[in-house]
């Protein structure tokens, strides 16, 4: 049986016969754009292939196929938040510098110091034995070691023995190094990074490697006053305390020319991008400024192997060009606050006086007389506070 596709009209006209009655009983479709496909009933329950069924006329089932809905409209982007310190870490990671991915700290191959000491002693002993063999020992040494095995002088064999023993001694003693807590060595061989030594005590390092000492302790520095601005754009001068350390010695030494200078530049750039709490701001605003500066500086210097623990503003003051104007503004605000508190105190005193006189029955005043009394008491109290300097 073949499958056909048909469209059901919205309105089925009346017709005679059983087929017309069945068609008229079908409900009108709700979706005007839907399409229908006729599937034979025996195919809906068919599990395995079988012989072709007998020709039986069955009413085909109707399965509706709804068209693919259009893509939902993208939600509108939320309005941009004006808070300056929001998403600072995300923006900082997006603009963070990139360094060579192959430059990454890894431990170098070193030996205990006793190995170098033994190699050096063996080399020195070999040189002494070779000199005794060649008969070139000093007189005092010859008496200690006894007569030499030969007096032919330094021949090719003796020179080869001297070279081998001397090289062994120099190689053993020349590779001795003392590892200290909080210090590390970055090793290079012909310009190629060979690893980092963070061990302590007596160690033996290949003397052919170039060593660069790096301080990995927790360090801090207090910078000079740097330019900044508050939320209102008023110019400020800020002195900060930066606590930092070297986390990846390879990147800090080989990935950048001067990591300390780069750190100072990143802190100065962070001060220009983060609004600093103005002088006299609360502890919450100061803490928010510190957190934002720390996140931004840490994101900038992280790829070069540095770790910033804290960037704390120590001293915040207005820039010289706006210091006088801001001082007058603060004085005016303090004076307005003082006046508001003084007026509030006078009003409270007048209200308390009038209430007490009325409750005790000492005065029986109407509204006009009450207003006159309140006015006189207010003038008297204000004059009294002015004379006492309150």
Tab-separated table of N, CA, C and O in Angstrom, residues 50-163:
chain	number	residue	atom	x	y	z
A	50	UNK	N	7.513	-9.327	7.157
A	50	UNK	CA	6.716	-10.537	6.913
A	50	UNK	C	6.200	-10.508	5.473
A	50	UNK	O	6.473	-9.585	4.716
A	51	UNK	N	5.431	-11.518	5.181
A	51	UNK	CA	4.895	-11.607	3.830
A	51	UNK	C	3.925	-10.482	3.581
A	51	UNK	O	3.325	-9.933	4.506
A	52	UNK	N	3.762	-10.095	2.328
A	52	UNK	CA	2.840	-9.001	2.046
A	52	UNK	C	1.434	-9.346	2.509
A	52	UNK	O	0.948	-10.453	2.321
A	53	UNK	N	0.790	-8.443	3.217
A	53	UNK	CA	-0.537	-8.735	3.747
A	53	UNK	C	-1.566	-8.829	2.635
A	53	UNK	O	-1.366	-8.348	1.524
A	54	UNK	N	-2.664	-9.459	3.006
A	54	UNK	CA	-3.757	-9.557	2.040
A	54	UNK	C	-4.347	-8.197	1.797
A	54	UNK	O	-4.259	-7.302	2.634
A	55	UNK	N	-4.938	-8.076	0.614
A	55	UNK	CA	-5.506	-6.791	0.258
A	55	UNK	C	-6.784	-6.579	1.049
A	55	UNK	O	-7.819	-7.175	0.768
A	56	UNK	N	-6.620	-5.759	2.060
A	56	UNK	CA	-7.766	-5.423	2.908
A	56	UNK	C	-7.833	-3.912	2.964
A	56	UNK	O	-6.847	-3.248	3.276
A	57	UNK	N	-8.957	-3.399	2.656
A	57	UNK	CA	-9.130	-1.955	2.694
A	57	UNK	C	-9.358	-1.505	4.123
A	57	UNK	O	-10.364	-1.874	4.739
A	58	UNK	N	-8.365	-0.788	4.652
A	58	UNK	CA	-8.437	-0.264	6.022
A	58	UNK	C	-8.357	1.254	5.979
A	58	UNK	O	-7.771	1.856	5.062
A	59	UNK	N	-9.001	1.799	6.962
A	59	UNK	CA	-8.962	3.261	7.086
A	59	UNK	C	-7.555	3.678	7.539
A	59	UNK	O	-7.090	3.242	8.591
A	60	UNK	N	-6.834	4.448	6.773
A	60	UNK	CA	-5.479	4.860	7.178
A	60	UNK	C	-5.533	5.825	8.363
A	60	UNK	O	-6.466	6.600	8.513
A	61	UNK	N	-4.509	5.677	9.204
A	61	UNK	CA	-4.383	6.619	10.339
A	61	UNK	C	-3.781	7.919	9.842
A	61	UNK	O	-3.008	7.953	8.890
A	62	UNK	N	-4.150	8.945	10.484
A	62	UNK	CA	-3.695	10.279	10.114
A	62	UNK	C	-2.777	10.800	11.208
A	62	UNK	O	-3.183	10.858	12.383
A	63	UNK	N	-1.554	11.101	10.865
A	63	UNK	CA	-0.570	11.633	11.806
A	63	UNK	C	-0.222	13.050	11.373
A	63	UNK	O	0.149	13.269	10.212
A	64	UNK	N	-0.384	13.969	12.258
A	64	UNK	CA	-0.123	15.376	11.939
A	64	UNK	C	1.338	15.704	12.168
A	64	UNK	O	1.936	15.277	13.144
A	65	UNK	N	1.903	16.423	11.223
A	65	UNK	CA	3.292	16.890	11.337
A	65	UNK	C	3.260	18.410	11.413
A	65	UNK	O	2.849	19.073	10.475
A	66	UNK	N	3.693	18.886	12.535
A	66	UNK	CA	3.728	20.351	12.678
A	66	UNK	C	5.016	20.889	12.084
A	66	UNK	O	6.070	20.251	12.172
A	67	UNK	N	4.954	22.008	11.479
A	67	UNK	CA	6.179	22.581	10.899
A	67	UNK	C	7.173	22.934	11.994
A	67	UNK	O	6.805	23.163	13.135
A	68	UNK	N	8.442	22.919	11.600
A	68	UNK	CA	9.494	23.259	12.570
A	68	UNK	C	9.316	24.690	13.045
A	68	UNK	O	9.206	25.613	12.228
A	69	UNK	N	9.225	24.882	14.348
A	69	UNK	CA	9.026	26.262	14.833
A	69	UNK	C	10.233	27.123	14.525
A	69	UNK	O	11.364	26.643	14.444
A	70	UNK	N	9.961	28.360	14.328
A	70	UNK	CA	11.041	29.295	14.053
A	70	UNK	C	11.931	29.438	15.274
A	70	UNK	O	11.511	29.205	16.410
A	71	UNK	N	13.140	29.782	15.033
A	71	UNK	CA	14.091	29.949	16.130
A	71	UNK	C	13.610	31.036	17.079
A	71	UNK	O	13.159	32.092	16.662
A	72	UNK	N	13.711	30.682	18.333
A	72	UNK	CA	13.272	31.654	19.341
A	72	UNK	C	14.151	32.882	19.282
A	72	UNK	O	15.356	32.812	19.026
A	73	UNK	N	13.519	33.938	19.466
A	73	UNK	CA	14.267	35.191	19.452
A	73	UNK	C	15.239	35.228	20.623
A	73	UNK	O	14.927	34.781	21.723
A	74	UNK	N	16.408	35.726	20.349
A	74	UNK	CA	17.416	35.832	21.405
A	74	UNK	C	16.963	36.840	22.447
A	74	UNK	O	16.467	37.911	22.108
A	75	UNK	N	17.136	36.477	23.711
A	75	UNK	CA	16.746	37.444	24.748
A	75	UNK	C	17.612	38.675	24.683
A	75	UNK	O	18.789	38.632	24.317
A	76	UNK	N	17.010	39.721	24.985
A	76	UNK	CA	17.741	40.974	24.976
A	76	UNK	C	18.835	40.951	26.024
A	76	UNK	O	18.675	40.405	27.117
A	77	UNK	N	19.951	41.516	25.667
A	77	UNK	CA	21.068	41.578	26.607
A	77	UNK	C	20.724	42.511	27.759
A	77	UNK	O	20.093	43.541	27.566
A	78	UNK	N	21.109	42.110	28.945
A	78	UNK	CA	20.824	42.998	30.074
A	78	UNK	C	21.567	44.305	29.929
A	78	UNK	O	22.605	44.395	29.277
A	79	UNK	N	20.994	45.273	30.487
A	79	UNK	CA	21.608	46.578	30.424
A	79	UNK	C	22.960	46.565	31.102
A	79	UNK	O	23.192	45.872	32.079
A	80	UNK	N	23.854	47.321	30.568
A	80	UNK	CA	25.220	47.377	31.105
A	80	UNK	C	25.210	47.983	32.494
A	80	UNK	O	24.607	49.012	32.737
A	81	UNK	N	25.882	47.286	33.389
A	81	UNK	CA	25.966	47.759	34.763
A	81	UNK	C	27.040	48.827	34.841
A	81	UNK	O	28.138	48.679	34.293
A	82	UNK	N	26.723	49.898	35.521
A	82	UNK	CA	27.654	51.011	35.632
A	82	UNK	C	28.647	50.845	36.759
A	82	UNK	O	29.510	51.701	36.937
A	83	UNK	N	28.531	49.791	37.536
A	83	UNK	CA	29.495	49.620	38.620
A	83	UNK	C	30.867	49.344	38.043
A	83	UNK	O	31.041	48.465	37.213
A	84	UNK	N	31.851	50.114	38.491
A	84	UNK	CA	33.179	50.060	37.897
A	84	UNK	C	33.947	48.802	38.277
A	84	UNK	O	34.790	48.337	37.507
A	85	UNK	N	33.675	48.255	39.433
A	85	UNK	CA	34.456	47.117	39.902
A	85	UNK	C	33.847	45.776	39.536
A	85	UNK	O	34.404	44.737	39.885
A	86	UNK	N	32.723	45.746	38.804
A	86	UNK	CA	32.085	44.481	38.456
A	86	UNK	C	32.788	43.855	37.260
A	86	UNK	O	33.151	44.534	36.308
A	87	UNK	N	32.979	42.543	37.305
A	87	UNK	CA	33.598	41.757	36.235
A	87	UNK	C	34.999	42.240	35.893
A	87	UNK	O	35.442	42.156	34.752
A	88	UNK	N	35.733	42.747	36.883
A	88	UNK	CA	37.095	43.202	36.606
A	88	UNK	C	37.992	42.016	36.295
A	88	UNK	O	38.856	42.070	35.421
A	89	UNK	N	37.778	40.895	37.037
A	89	UNK	CA	38.599	39.720	36.790
A	89	UNK	C	38.416	39.171	35.387
A	89	UNK	O	39.372	38.746	34.741
A	90	UNK	N	37.166	39.180	34.852
A	90	UNK	CA	36.916	38.663	33.502
A	90	UNK	C	37.574	39.546	32.461
A	90	UNK	O	38.228	39.069	31.530
A	91	UNK	N	37.428	40.857	32.603
A	91	UNK	CA	38.056	41.765	31.640
A	91	UNK	C	39.567	41.669	31.703
A	91	UNK	O	40.251	41.778	30.689
A	92	UNK	N	40.098	41.470	32.902
A	92	UNK	CA	41.546	41.380	33.038
A	92	UNK	C	42.084	40.110	32.383
A	92	UNK	O	43.126	40.124	31.728
A	93	UNK	N	41.359	38.980	32.531
A	93	UNK	CA	41.814	37.756	31.894
A	93	UNK	C	41.746	37.863	30.378
A	93	UNK	O	42.564	37.282	29.670
A	94	UNK	N	40.762	38.576	29.871
A	94	UNK	CA	40.655	38.721	28.417
A	94	UNK	C	41.809	39.531	27.843
A	94	UNK	O	42.228	39.304	26.712
A	95	UNK	N	42.336	40.495	28.608
A	95	UNK	CA	43.408	41.356	28.125
A	95	UNK	C	44.765	40.961	28.684
A	95	UNK	O	45.708	41.729	28.582
A	96	UNK	N	44.877	39.786	29.330
A	96	UNK	CA	46.135	39.373	29.928
A	96	UNK	C	47.157	39.067	28.836
A	96	UNK	O	46.823	38.545	27.776
A	97	UNK	N	48.447	39.373	29.061
A	97	UNK	CA	49.465	39.086	28.049
A	97	UNK	C	49.733	37.598	27.943
A	97	UNK	O	49.441	36.822	28.847
A	98	UNK	N	50.300	37.205	26.829
A	98	UNK	CA	50.638	35.816	26.580
A	98	UNK	C	52.146	35.683	26.449
A	98	UNK	O	52.807	36.524	25.856
A	99	UNK	N	52.673	34.599	26.990
A	99	UNK	CA	54.093	34.322	26.896
A	99	UNK	C	54.275	32.978	26.194
A	99	UNK	O	53.311	32.281	25.878
A	100	UNK	N	55.523	32.636	25.962
A	100	UNK	CA	55.833	31.375	25.290
A	100	UNK	C	55.331	30.208	26.139
A	100	UNK	O	55.738	30.052	27.298
A	101	UNK	N	54.434	29.363	25.615
A	101	UNK	CA	53.917	28.259	26.442
A	101	UNK	C	54.980	27.239	26.816
A	101	UNK	O	54.806	26.480	27.771
A	102	UNK	N	56.090	27.182	26.060
A	102	UNK	CA	57.150	26.229	26.388
A	102	UNK	C	57.970	26.671	27.592
A	102	UNK	O	58.669	25.840	28.182
A	103	UNK	N	57.913	27.945	27.919
A	103	UNK	CA	58.664	28.450	29.070
A	103	UNK	C	57.807	28.260	30.307
A	103	UNK	O	56.912	29.052	30.594
A	104	UNK	N	58.056	27.216	31.030
A	104	UNK	CA	57.319	26.902	32.246
A	104	UNK	C	58.265	26.212	33.219
A	104	UNK	O	59.081	25.373	32.823
A	105	UNK	N	58.144	26.569	34.462
A	105	UNK	CA	59.086	26.043	35.457
A	105	UNK	C	58.965	24.525	35.589
A	105	UNK	O	57.859	23.981	35.668
A	106	UNK	N	60.121	23.880	35.650
A	106	UNK	CA	60.201	22.445	35.908
A	106	UNK	C	61.477	22.172	36.702
A	106	UNK	O	62.452	22.916	36.590
A	107	UNK	N	61.497	21.136	37.494
A	107	UNK	CA	62.688	20.872	38.321
A	107	UNK	C	63.869	20.442	37.475
A	107	UNK	O	63.737	19.701	36.496
A	108	UNK	N	65.039	20.916	37.859
A	108	UNK	CA	66.273	20.545	37.170
A	108	UNK	C	66.877	19.290	37.799
A	108	UNK	O	66.579	18.940	38.942
A	109	UNK	N	67.708	18.639	37.036
A	109	UNK	CA	68.372	17.437	37.515
A	109	UNK	C	69.653	17.823	38.245
A	109	UNK	O	70.605	18.329	37.642
A	110	UNK	N	69.700	17.590	39.516
A	110	UNK	CA	70.872	17.881	40.334
A	110	UNK	C	71.185	16.651	41.181
A	110	UNK	O	70.347	15.756	41.344
A	111	UNK	N	72.386	16.628	41.710
A	111	UNK	CA	72.846	15.531	42.549
A	111	UNK	C	73.162	16.054	43.941
A	111	UNK	O	73.417	17.252	44.119
A	112	UNK	N	73.165	15.199	44.932
A	112	UNK	CA	73.589	15.644	46.264
A	112	UNK	C	75.027	16.147	46.242
A	112	UNK	O	75.856	15.742	45.413
A	113	UNK	N	75.327	17.024	47.140
A	113	UNK	CA	76.665	17.609	47.154
A	113	UNK	C	77.776	16.611	47.424
A	113	UNK	O	78.922	16.817	46.985
A	114	UNK	N	77.470	15.525	48.108
A	114	UNK	CA	78.500	14.537	48.405
A	114	UNK	C	79.065	13.913	47.144
A	114	UNK	O	80.249	13.542	47.074
A	115	UNK	N	78.243	13.823	46.083
A	115	UNK	CA	78.731	13.281	44.811
A	115	UNK	C	79.802	14.188	44.219
A	115	UNK	O	80.835	13.714	43.717
A	116	UNK	N	79.610	15.478	44.265
A	116	UNK	CA	80.621	16.403	43.766
A	116	UNK	C	81.883	16.377	44.594
A	116	UNK	O	83.006	16.477	44.061
A	117	UNK	N	81.734	16.250	45.920
A	117	UNK	CA	82.907	16.193	46.788
A	117	UNK	C	83.737	14.948	46.495
A	117	UNK	O	84.981	15.000	46.376
A	118	UNK	N	83.068	13.813	46.351
A	118	UNK	CA	83.795	12.579	46.053
A	118	UNK	C	84.480	12.651	44.693
A	118	UNK	O	85.630	12.195	44.537
A	119	UNK	N	83.788	13.217	43.705
A	119	UNK	CA	84.410	13.348	42.383
A	119	UNK	C	85.624	14.266	42.433
A	119	UNK	O	86.665	13.994	41.814
A	120	UNK	N	85.523	15.357	43.187
A	120	UNK	CA	86.670	16.247	43.301
A	120	UNK	C	87.837	15.611	44.016
A	120	UNK	O	89.011	15.782	43.609
A	121	UNK	N	87.562	14.861	45.065
A	121	UNK	CA	88.638	14.175	45.774
A	121	UNK	C	89.285	13.120	44.905
A	121	UNK	O	90.526	12.941	44.922
A	122	UNK	N	88.489	12.405	44.139
A	122	UNK	CA	89.049	11.418	43.223
A	122	UNK	C	89.944	12.080	42.178
A	122	UNK	O	91.018	11.562	41.818
A	123	UNK	N	89.525	13.202	41.677
A	123	UNK	CA	90.357	13.907	40.704
A	123	UNK	C	91.656	14.389	41.309
A	123	UNK	O	92.727	14.284	40.683
A	124	UNK	N	91.594	14.936	42.530
A	124	UNK	CA	92.818	15.383	43.185
A	124	UNK	C	93.751	14.212	43.471
A	124	UNK	O	94.992	14.299	43.276
A	125	UNK	N	93.174	13.086	43.931
A	125	UNK	CA	94.010	11.913	44.179
A	125	UNK	C	94.621	11.396	42.886
A	125	UNK	O	95.792	10.963	42.857
A	126	UNK	N	93.881	11.443	41.784
A	126	UNK	CA	94.430	11.006	40.501
A	126	UNK	C	95.582	11.876	40.050
A	126	UNK	O	96.585	11.373	39.508
A	127	UNK	N	95.463	13.184	40.262
A	127	UNK	CA	96.570	14.079	39.908
A	127	UNK	C	97.816	13.769	40.747
A	127	UNK	O	98.957	13.762	40.239
A	128	UNK	N	97.613	13.499	42.040
A	128	UNK	CA	98.760	13.179	42.898
A	128	UNK	C	99.419	11.873	42.492
A	128	UNK	O	100.657	11.758	42.426
A	129	UNK	N	98.609	10.885	42.178
A	129	UNK	CA	99.167	9.604	41.759
A	129	UNK	C	99.905	9.739	40.435
A	129	UNK	O	100.991	9.147	40.219
A	130	UNK	N	99.365	10.523	39.523
A	130	UNK	CA	100.027	10.718	38.234
A	130	UNK	C	101.354	11.445	38.416
A	130	UNK	O	102.366	11.117	37.751
A	131	UNK	N	101.396	12.435	39.282
A	131	UNK	CA	102.664	13.126	39.543
A	131	UNK	C	103.690	12.189	40.168
A	131	UNK	O	104.899	12.250	39.853
A	132	UNK	N	103.244	11.323	41.075
A	132	UNK	CA	104.160	10.345	41.669
A	132	UNK	C	104.657	9.377	40.630
A	132	UNK	O	105.819	8.988	40.620
A	133	UNK	N	103.736	9.016	39.720
A	133	UNK	CA	104.119	8.101	38.653
A	133	UNK	C	105.153	8.745	37.728
A	133	UNK	O	106.112	8.110	37.295
A	134	UNK	N	104.980	10.041	37.422
A	134	UNK	CA	105.911	10.731	36.519
A	134	UNK	C	107.175	11.189	37.234
A	134	UNK	O	108.118	11.649	36.579
A	135	UNK	N	107.197	11.106	38.567
A	135	UNK	CA	108.371	11.533	39.311
A	135	UNK	C	108.522	13.026	39.385
A	135	UNK	O	109.664	13.528	39.426
A	136	UNK	N	107.458	13.762	39.417
A	136	UNK	CA	107.510	15.231	39.477
A	136	UNK	C	106.946	15.736	40.791
A	136	UNK	O	106.546	16.898	40.897
A	137	UNK	N	106.911	14.895	41.820
A	137	UNK	CA	106.410	15.342	43.107
A	137	UNK	C	107.431	16.262	43.773
A	137	UNK	O	108.657	16.113	43.580
A	138	UNK	N	107.018	17.211	44.571
A	138	UNK	CA	107.950	18.040	45.340
A	138	UNK	C	108.748	17.163	46.320
A	138	UNK	O	108.336	16.045	46.663
A	139	UNK	N	109.888	17.660	46.799
A	139	UNK	CA	110.717	16.843	47.691
A	139	UNK	C	109.991	16.393	48.957
A	139	UNK	O	110.089	15.236	49.368
A	140	UNK	N	109.216	17.320	49.586
A	140	UNK	CA	108.530	16.924	50.814
A	140	UNK	C	107.453	15.872	50.548
A	140	UNK	O	107.208	14.975	51.334
A	141	UNK	N	106.794	15.952	49.365
A	141	UNK	CA	105.790	14.957	49.022
A	141	UNK	C	106.437	13.638	48.638
A	141	UNK	O	105.897	12.554	48.896
A	142	UNK	N	107.610	13.713	48.003
A	142	UNK	CA	108.287	12.479	47.605
A	142	UNK	C	108.695	11.676	48.829
A	142	UNK	O	108.660	10.442	48.829
A	143	UNK	N	109.125	12.364	49.898
A	143	UNK	CA	109.473	11.655	51.107
A	143	UNK	C	108.253	10.966	51.721
A	143	UNK	O	108.362	9.885	52.295
A	144	UNK	N	107.073	11.610	51.595
A	144	UNK	CA	105.865	11.018	52.172
A	144	UNK	C	105.376	9.835	51.362
A	144	UNK	O	104.961	8.813	51.913
A	145	UNK	N	105.434	9.933	50.015
A	145	UNK	CA	104.913	8.870	49.157
A	145	UNK	C	105.959	7.798	48.834
A	145	UNK	O	105.618	6.749	48.323
A	146	UNK	N	107.242	8.114	49.089
A	146	UNK	CA	108.291	7.149	48.780
A	146	UNK	C	108.827	7.367	47.382
A	146	UNK	O	108.433	8.315	46.666
A	147	UNK	N	109.749	6.547	46.939
A	147	UNK	CA	110.342	6.710	45.604
A	147	UNK	C	109.290	6.515	44.517
A	147	UNK	O	108.362	5.731	44.652
A	148	UNK	N	109.435	7.292	43.468
A	148	UNK	CA	108.467	7.239	42.379
A	148	UNK	C	108.648	5.980	41.560
A	148	UNK	O	109.707	5.360	41.554
A	149	UNK	N	107.582	5.632	40.819
A	149	UNK	CA	107.636	4.431	40.006
A	149	UNK	C	108.542	4.605	38.804
A	149	UNK	O	109.064	3.652	38.257
A	150	UNK	N	108.716	5.805	38.351
A	150	UNK	CA	109.565	6.047	37.193
A	150	UNK	C	110.040	7.479	37.199
A	150	UNK	O	109.470	8.349	37.838
A	151	UNK	N	111.127	7.752	36.502
A	151	UNK	CA	111.681	9.108	36.476
A	151	UNK	C	111.788	9.611	35.048
A	151	UNK	O	112.666	10.394	34.708
A	152	UNK	N	110.907	9.106	34.216
A	152	UNK	CA	110.978	9.490	32.808
A	152	UNK	C	110.344	10.831	32.524
A	152	UNK	O	110.382	11.305	31.392
A	153	UNK	N	109.769	11.492	33.522
A	153	UNK	CA	109.108	12.763	33.294
A	153	UNK	C	107.698	12.578	32.780
A	153	UNK	O	107.115	11.484	32.808
A	154	UNK	N	107.137	13.677	32.307
A	154	UNK	CA	105.745	13.681	31.832
A	154	UNK	C	105.707	13.286	30.368
A	154	UNK	O	106.121	14.043	29.482
A	155	UNK	N	105.247	12.087	30.127
A	155	UNK	CA	105.070	11.631	28.769
A	155	UNK	C	103.616	11.748	28.337
A	155	UNK	O	102.756	12.312	29.040
A	156	UNK	N	103.297	11.266	27.177
A	156	UNK	CA	101.907	11.334	26.709
A	156	UNK	C	100.920	10.646	27.650
A	156	UNK	O	99.818	11.157	27.879
A	157	UNK	N	101.310	9.517	28.216
A	157	UNK	CA	100.399	8.819	29.132
A	157	UNK	C	100.173	9.626	30.396
A	157	UNK	O	99.049	9.732	30.909
A	158	UNK	N	101.264	10.218	30.923
A	158	UNK	CA	101.120	11.029	32.136
A	158	UNK	C	100.277	12.266	31.871
A	158	UNK	O	99.462	12.658	32.705
A	159	UNK	N	100.483	12.897	30.725
A	159	UNK	CA	99.663	14.081	30.402
A	159	UNK	C	98.186	13.712	30.263
A	159	UNK	O	97.305	14.449	30.717
A	160	UNK	N	97.903	12.601	29.662
A	160	UNK	CA	96.509	12.176	29.546
A	160	UNK	C	95.904	11.878	30.912
A	160	UNK	O	94.746	12.238	31.194
A	161	UNK	N	96.691	11.238	31.770
A	161	UNK	CA	96.195	10.961	33.118
A	161	UNK	C	95.993	12.248	33.892
A	161	UNK	O	94.997	12.414	34.619
A	162	UNK	N	96.932	13.190	33.754
A	162	UNK	CA	96.769	14.482	34.411
A	162	UNK	C	95.507	15.192	33.917
A	162	UNK	O	94.740	15.762	34.710
A	163	UNK	N	95.268	15.187	32.612
A	163	UNK	CA	94.094	15.878	32.065
A	163	UNK	C	92.804	15.249	32.561
A	163	UNK	O	91.858	15.948	32.953
